Tab-separated table of C-alpha atoms in Angstrom:
chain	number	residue	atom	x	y	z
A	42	UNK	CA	0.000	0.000	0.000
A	43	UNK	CA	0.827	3.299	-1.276
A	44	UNK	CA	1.797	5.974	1.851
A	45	UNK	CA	-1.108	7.851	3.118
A	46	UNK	CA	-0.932	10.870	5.881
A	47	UNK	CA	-4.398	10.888	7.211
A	48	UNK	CA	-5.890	14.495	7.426
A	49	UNK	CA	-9.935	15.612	7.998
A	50	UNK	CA	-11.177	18.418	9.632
A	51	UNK	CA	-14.777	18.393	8.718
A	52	UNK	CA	-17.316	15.733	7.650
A	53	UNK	CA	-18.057	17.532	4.307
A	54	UNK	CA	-14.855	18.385	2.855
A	55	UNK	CA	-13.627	16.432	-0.294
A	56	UNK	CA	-12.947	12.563	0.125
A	57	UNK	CA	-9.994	11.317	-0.741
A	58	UNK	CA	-9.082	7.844	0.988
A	59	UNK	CA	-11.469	5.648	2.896
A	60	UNK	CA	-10.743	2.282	4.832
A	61	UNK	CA	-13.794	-0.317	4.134
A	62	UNK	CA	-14.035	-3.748	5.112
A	63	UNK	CA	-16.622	-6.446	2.942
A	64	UNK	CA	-18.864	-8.291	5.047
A	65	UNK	CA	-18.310	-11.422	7.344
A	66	UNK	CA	-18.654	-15.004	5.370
A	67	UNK	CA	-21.694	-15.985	7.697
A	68	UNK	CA	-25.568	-16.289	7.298
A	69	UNK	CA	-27.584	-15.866	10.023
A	70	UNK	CA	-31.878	-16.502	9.232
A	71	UNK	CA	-33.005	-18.094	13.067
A	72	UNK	CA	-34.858	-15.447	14.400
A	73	UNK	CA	-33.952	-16.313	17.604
A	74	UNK	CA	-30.622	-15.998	16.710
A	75	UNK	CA	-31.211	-12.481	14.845
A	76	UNK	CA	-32.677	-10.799	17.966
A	77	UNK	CA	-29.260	-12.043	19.772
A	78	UNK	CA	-26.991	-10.392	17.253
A	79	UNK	CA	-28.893	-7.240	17.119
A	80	UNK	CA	-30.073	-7.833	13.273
A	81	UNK	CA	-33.085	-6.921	11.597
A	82	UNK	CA	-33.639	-9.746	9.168
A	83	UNK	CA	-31.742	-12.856	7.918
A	84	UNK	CA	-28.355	-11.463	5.927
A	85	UNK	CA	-27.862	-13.334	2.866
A	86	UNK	CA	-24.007	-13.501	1.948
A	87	UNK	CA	-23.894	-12.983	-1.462
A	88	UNK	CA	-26.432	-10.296	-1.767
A	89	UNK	CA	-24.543	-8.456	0.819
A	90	UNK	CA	-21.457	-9.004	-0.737
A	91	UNK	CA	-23.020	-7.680	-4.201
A	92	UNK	CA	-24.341	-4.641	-2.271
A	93	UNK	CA	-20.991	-3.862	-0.920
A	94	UNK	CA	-19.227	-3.984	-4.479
A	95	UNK	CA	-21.502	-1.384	-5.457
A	96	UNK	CA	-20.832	0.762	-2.814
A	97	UNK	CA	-17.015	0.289	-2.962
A	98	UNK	CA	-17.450	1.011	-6.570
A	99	UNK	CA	-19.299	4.530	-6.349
A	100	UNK	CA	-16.667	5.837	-4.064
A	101	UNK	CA	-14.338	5.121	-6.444
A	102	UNK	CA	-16.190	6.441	-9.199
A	103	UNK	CA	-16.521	9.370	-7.224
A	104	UNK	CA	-12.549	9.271	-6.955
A	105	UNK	CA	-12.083	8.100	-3.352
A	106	UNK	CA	-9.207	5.861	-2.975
A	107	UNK	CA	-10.195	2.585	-1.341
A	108	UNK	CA	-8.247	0.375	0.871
A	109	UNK	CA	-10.286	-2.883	2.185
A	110	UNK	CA	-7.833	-3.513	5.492
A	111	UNK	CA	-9.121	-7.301	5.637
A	112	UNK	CA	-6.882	-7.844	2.799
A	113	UNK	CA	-3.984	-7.418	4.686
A	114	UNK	CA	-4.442	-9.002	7.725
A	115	UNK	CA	-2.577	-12.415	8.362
A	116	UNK	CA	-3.818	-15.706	7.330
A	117	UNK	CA	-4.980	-16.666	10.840
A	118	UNK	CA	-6.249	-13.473	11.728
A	119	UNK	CA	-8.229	-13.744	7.688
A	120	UNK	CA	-9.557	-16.328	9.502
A	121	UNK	CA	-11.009	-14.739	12.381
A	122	UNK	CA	-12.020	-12.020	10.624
A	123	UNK	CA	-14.066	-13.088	8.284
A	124	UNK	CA	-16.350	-14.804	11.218
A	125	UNK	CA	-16.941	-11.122	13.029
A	126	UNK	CA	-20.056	-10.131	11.738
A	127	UNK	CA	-20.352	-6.752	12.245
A	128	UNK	CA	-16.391	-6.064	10.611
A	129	UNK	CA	-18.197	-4.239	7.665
A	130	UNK	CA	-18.614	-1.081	10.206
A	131	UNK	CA	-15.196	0.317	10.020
A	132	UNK	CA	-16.221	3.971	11.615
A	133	UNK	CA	-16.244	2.762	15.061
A	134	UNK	CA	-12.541	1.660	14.637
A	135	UNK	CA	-10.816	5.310	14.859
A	136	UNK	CA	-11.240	8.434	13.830
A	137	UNK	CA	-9.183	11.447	12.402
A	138	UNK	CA	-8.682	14.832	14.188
A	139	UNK	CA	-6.843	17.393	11.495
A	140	UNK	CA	-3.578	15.185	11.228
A	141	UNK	CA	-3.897	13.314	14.281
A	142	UNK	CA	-5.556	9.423	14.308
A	143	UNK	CA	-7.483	8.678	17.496
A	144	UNK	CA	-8.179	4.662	17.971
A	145	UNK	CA	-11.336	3.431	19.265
A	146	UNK	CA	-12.238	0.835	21.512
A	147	UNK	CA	-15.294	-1.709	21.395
A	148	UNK	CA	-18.199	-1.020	23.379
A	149	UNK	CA	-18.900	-4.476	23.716
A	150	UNK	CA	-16.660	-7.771	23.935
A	151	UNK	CA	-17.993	-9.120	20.331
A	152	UNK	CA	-16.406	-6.563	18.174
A	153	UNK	CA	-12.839	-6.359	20.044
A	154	UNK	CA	-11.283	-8.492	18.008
A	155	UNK	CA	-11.827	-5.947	14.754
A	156	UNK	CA	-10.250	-3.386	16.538
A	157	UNK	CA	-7.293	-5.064	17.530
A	158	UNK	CA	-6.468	-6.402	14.679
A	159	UNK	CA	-7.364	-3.286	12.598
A	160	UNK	CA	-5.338	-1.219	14.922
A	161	UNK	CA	-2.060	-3.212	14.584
A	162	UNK	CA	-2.239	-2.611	10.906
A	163	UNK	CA	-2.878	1.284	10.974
A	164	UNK	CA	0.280	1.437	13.725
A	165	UNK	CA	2.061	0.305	10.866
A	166	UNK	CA	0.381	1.902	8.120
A	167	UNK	CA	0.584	5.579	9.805
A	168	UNK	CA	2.738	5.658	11.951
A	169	UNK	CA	3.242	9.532	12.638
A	170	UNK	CA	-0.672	9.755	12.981
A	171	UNK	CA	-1.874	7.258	14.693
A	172	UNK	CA	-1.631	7.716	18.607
A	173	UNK	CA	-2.259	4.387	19.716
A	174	UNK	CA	-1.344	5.260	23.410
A	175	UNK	CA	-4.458	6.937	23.684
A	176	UNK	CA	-6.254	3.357	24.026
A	177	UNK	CA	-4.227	2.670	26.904
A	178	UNK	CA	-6.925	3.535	29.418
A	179	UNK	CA	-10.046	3.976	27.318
A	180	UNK	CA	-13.190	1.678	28.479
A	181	UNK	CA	-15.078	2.647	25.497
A	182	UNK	CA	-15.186	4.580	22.457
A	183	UNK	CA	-16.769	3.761	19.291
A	184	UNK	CA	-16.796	6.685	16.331
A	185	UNK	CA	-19.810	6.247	15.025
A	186	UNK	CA	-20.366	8.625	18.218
A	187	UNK	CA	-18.468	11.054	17.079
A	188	UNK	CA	-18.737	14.302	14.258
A	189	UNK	CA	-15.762	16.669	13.380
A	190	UNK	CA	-17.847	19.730	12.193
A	191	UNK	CA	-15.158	21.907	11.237
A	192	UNK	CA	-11.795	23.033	12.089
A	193	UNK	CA	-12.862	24.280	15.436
A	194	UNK	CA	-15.965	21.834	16.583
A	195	UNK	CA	-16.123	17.981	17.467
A	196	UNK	CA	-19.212	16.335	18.825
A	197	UNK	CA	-19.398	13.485	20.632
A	198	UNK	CA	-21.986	11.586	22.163
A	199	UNK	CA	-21.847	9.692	25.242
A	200	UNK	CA	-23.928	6.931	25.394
A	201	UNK	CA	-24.665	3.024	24.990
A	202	UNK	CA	-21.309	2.570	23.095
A	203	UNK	CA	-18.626	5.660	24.431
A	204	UNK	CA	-18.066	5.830	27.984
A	205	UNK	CA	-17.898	9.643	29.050
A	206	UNK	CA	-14.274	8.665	31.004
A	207	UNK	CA	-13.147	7.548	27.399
A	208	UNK	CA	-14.220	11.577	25.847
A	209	UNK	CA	-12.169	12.938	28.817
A	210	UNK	CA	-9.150	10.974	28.243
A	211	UNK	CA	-8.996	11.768	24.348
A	212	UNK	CA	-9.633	15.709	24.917
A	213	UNK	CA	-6.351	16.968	25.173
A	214	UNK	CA	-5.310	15.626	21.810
A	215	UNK	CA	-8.208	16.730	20.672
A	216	UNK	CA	-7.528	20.002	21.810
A	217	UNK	CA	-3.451	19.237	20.333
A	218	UNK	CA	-4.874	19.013	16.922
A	219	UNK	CA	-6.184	22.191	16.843
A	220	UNK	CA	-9.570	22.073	17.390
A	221	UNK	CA	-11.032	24.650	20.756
A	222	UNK	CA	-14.271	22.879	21.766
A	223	UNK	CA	-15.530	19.648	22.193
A	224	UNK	CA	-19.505	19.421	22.980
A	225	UNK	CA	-20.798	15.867	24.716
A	226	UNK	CA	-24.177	15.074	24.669
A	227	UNK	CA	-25.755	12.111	26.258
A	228	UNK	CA	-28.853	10.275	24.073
A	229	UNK	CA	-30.829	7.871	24.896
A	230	UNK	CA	-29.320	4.527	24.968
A	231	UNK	CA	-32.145	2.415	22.522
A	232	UNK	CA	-30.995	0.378	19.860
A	233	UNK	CA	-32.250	3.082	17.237
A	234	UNK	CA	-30.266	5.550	18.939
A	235	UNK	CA	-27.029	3.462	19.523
A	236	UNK	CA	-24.606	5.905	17.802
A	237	UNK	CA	-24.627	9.823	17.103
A	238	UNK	CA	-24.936	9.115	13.463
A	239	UNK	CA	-28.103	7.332	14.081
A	240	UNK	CA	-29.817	10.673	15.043
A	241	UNK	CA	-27.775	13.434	13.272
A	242	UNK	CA	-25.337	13.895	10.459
A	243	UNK	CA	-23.912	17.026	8.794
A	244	UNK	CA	-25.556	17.396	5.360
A	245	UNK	CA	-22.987	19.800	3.347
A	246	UNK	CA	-20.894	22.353	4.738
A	247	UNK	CA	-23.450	24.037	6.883
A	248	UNK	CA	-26.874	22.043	7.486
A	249	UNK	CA	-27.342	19.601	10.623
A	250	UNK	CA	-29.668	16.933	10.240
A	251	UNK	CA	-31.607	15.549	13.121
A	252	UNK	CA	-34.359	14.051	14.522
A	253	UNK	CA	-36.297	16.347	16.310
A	254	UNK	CA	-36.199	15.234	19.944
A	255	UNK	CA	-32.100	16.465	20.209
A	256	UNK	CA	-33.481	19.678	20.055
A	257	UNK	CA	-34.444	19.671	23.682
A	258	UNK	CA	-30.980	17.985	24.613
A	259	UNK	CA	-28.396	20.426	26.487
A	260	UNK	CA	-24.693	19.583	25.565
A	261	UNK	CA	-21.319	20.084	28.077
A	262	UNK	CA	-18.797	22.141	26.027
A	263	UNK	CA	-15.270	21.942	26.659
A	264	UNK	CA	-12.656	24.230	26.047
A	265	UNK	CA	-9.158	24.561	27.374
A	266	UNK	CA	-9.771	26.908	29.632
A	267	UNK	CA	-13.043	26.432	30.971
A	268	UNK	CA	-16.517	24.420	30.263
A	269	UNK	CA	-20.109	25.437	30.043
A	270	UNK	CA	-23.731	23.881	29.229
A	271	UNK	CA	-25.913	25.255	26.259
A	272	UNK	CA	-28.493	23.435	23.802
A	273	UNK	CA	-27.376	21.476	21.222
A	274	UNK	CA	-29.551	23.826	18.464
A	275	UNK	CA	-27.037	26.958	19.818
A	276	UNK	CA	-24.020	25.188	19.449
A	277	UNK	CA	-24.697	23.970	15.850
A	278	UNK	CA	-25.518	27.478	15.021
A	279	UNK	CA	-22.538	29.267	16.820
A	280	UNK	CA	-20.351	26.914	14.884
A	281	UNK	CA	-22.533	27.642	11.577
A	282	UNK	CA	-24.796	24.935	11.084
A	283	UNK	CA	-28.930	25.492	10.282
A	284	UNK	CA	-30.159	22.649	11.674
A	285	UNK	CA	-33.381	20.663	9.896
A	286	UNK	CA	-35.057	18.612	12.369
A	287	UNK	CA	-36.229	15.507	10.836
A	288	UNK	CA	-40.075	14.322	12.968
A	289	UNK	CA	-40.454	11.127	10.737
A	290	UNK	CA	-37.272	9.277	9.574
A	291	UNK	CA	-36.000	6.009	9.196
A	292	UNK	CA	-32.449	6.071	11.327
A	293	UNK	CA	-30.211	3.931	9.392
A	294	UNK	CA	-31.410	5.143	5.838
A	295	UNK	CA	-32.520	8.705	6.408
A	296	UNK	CA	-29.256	9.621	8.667
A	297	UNK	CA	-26.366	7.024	7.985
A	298	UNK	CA	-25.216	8.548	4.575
A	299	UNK	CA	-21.655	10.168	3.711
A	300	UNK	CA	-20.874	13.149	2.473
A	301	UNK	CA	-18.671	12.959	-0.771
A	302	UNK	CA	-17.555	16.738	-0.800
A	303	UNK	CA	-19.513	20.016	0.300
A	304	UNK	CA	-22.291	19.323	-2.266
A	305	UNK	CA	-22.347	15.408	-2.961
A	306	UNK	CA	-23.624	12.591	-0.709
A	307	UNK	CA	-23.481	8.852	-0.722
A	308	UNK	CA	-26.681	7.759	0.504
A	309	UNK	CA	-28.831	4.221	0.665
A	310	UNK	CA	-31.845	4.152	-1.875
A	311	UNK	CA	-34.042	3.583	0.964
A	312	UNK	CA	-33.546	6.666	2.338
A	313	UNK	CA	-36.596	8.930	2.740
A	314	UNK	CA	-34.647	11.882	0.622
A	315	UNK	CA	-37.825	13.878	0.382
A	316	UNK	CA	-37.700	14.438	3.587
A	317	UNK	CA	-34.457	15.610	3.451
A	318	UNK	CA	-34.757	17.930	1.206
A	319	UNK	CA	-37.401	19.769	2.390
A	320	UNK	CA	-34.308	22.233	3.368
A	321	UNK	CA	-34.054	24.332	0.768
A	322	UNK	CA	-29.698	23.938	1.447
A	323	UNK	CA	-30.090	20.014	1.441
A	324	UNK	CA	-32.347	20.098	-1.840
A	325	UNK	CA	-29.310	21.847	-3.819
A	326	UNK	CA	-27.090	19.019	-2.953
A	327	UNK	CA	-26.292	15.977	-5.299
A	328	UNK	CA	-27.646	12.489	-3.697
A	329	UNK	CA	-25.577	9.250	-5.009
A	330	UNK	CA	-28.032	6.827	-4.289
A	331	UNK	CA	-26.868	3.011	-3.601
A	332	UNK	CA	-28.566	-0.271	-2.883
A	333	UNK	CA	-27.350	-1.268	0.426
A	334	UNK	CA	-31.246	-2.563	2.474
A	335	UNK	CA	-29.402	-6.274	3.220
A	336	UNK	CA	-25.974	-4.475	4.393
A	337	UNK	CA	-28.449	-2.408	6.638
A	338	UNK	CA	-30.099	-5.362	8.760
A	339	UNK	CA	-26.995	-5.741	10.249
A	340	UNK	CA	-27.328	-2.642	11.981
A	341	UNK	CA	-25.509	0.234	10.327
A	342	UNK	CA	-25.599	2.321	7.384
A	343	UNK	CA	-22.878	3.870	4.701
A	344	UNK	CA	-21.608	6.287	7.498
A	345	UNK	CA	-20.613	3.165	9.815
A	346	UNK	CA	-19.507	1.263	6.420
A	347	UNK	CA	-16.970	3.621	5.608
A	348	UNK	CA	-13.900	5.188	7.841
A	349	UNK	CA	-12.307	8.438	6.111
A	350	UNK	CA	-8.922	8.633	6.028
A	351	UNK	CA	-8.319	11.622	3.856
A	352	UNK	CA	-10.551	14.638	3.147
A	353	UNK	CA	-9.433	18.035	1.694
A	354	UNK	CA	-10.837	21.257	1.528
């Protein structure tokens, strides 16, 4: 593989690189078995193979660079690997702060193993980046729970799957890579709600999309210097956003898309886009749309499918 130097300081800025992994080798139809595992319907293998190879395949139409870190794991640990079924949802595995790369850690037993062996790769892979002493202490910190809104704003939620002694350990380098405040809100801990990106993504450079109940939620900003409380709606706007609060939506398909660049994003066709667009900023934007319903029942969307690596202004 080719040298990268991982750099994002927004969720909207052009795509460059992304690290994807295809989904795990196993079927799963008992129902009993499905309600265990946290799926909504039997996953059939090759369709969500298929599905993934699309997906893959616009990004890389789109010009992202795409680097499937499965493929370079060991032939044991291909072994493992290709068991853990929820390994296709690479965005809980770290996360980049301006130049800096943060590693997660699993909010539940199952899904350590991805993020070890992941991890041991990207030491190698960026080594000036990646601060892998940061996991020393961490309890739990997945990245689906987390949004860098711009140069100057990261928000993090802490909640079924990041542990808020995990966001105050990580702060400081936050803080290092240049960004001044860090707001933590807490949401409700359902399995609709798991991860931030399950109730709000950015939507180009300046629109926050959410469903409507985080407007009554109060986040804890940090600073260096100091802290302080405020609503969620006044931070987005302080920071620039408008903020469309969704009141119907369907959480993996409405929310879980990617932005591309500031006017382009990757989104599953059963996403609800009329609803989305009933901002007059999101109806400007270009949606990509992509087949990706069986990839879905497993619990995430394109957002969780897809860790950026690269994005430039």
């Amino acid at each position: 593989m080719k040298p990268i130097h991982p750099v994002s300081y927004s969720e909207h800025e052009e795509l460059k690189a992304v690290i994807l992994c295809r989904p795990a080798e196993v079927s799963i139809s008992e129902p009993k078995v499905l309600d265990e595992v946290r799926w909504s319907g039997a996953v059939h293998v090759k369709k969500a193979v298929e599905e993934f190879e699309i997906m893959k395949q616009a990004l890389e139409v789109a010009g992202v660079e795409v680097i499937e870190y499965s493929s370079y794991l060991s032939e044991n640990d291909q072994a493992l690997s290709k068991q853990l079924i929820h390994r296709v949802f690479v965005r809980d595995l770290a996360c980049v702060f301006g130049t800096t790369m943060i590693p997660g850690e699993a909010g539940t037993f199952m899904r350590k193993p991805q993020y070890m062996q992941s991890h041991i790769l990207f030491q190698d892979w960026f080594p000036d980046s990646f601060q892998i002493r940061e996991n020393n202490e961490l309890k739990a910190l997945e990245f689906g729970d987390v949004m860098v809104l711009n140069k100057n704003a990261v928000l993090i939620n802490a909640g079924m799957r990041t542990s808020l002694d995990s966001v105050d350990q990580i702060k400081q380098t936050i803080f290092s890579s240049g960004f001044s405040e860090i707001a933590v809100i807490n949401l409700p801990r359902n399995s609709d709600t798991m991860h931030l990106d399950m109730n709000g993504n950015v939507a180009g450079k300046d629109v926050f999309i959410a469903k409507a109940f985080m407007r009554h939620f109060p986040v804890h900003v940090s600073m260096e210097a100091n802290t302080r409380y405020e609503m969620l709606e006044t931070f987005l706007k302080r920071h620039g956003f408008d903020i469309h609060w969704l009141h119907q939506y369907d959480s993996l398909p409405d929310i879980n898309y990617l932005n591309l660049n500031p006017e382009t994003i990757l989104i599953s066709k059963a996403a609800h886009t009329q609803r989305l667009k009933q901002h007059s900023q999101v109806d400007k934007l270009n949606f990509i749309e992509v087949e990706v319903s069986e990839l879905e029942k497993a619990g995430g969307g394109i957002r969780c499918m897809t860790l950026p690596l690269v994005r430039k202004g």
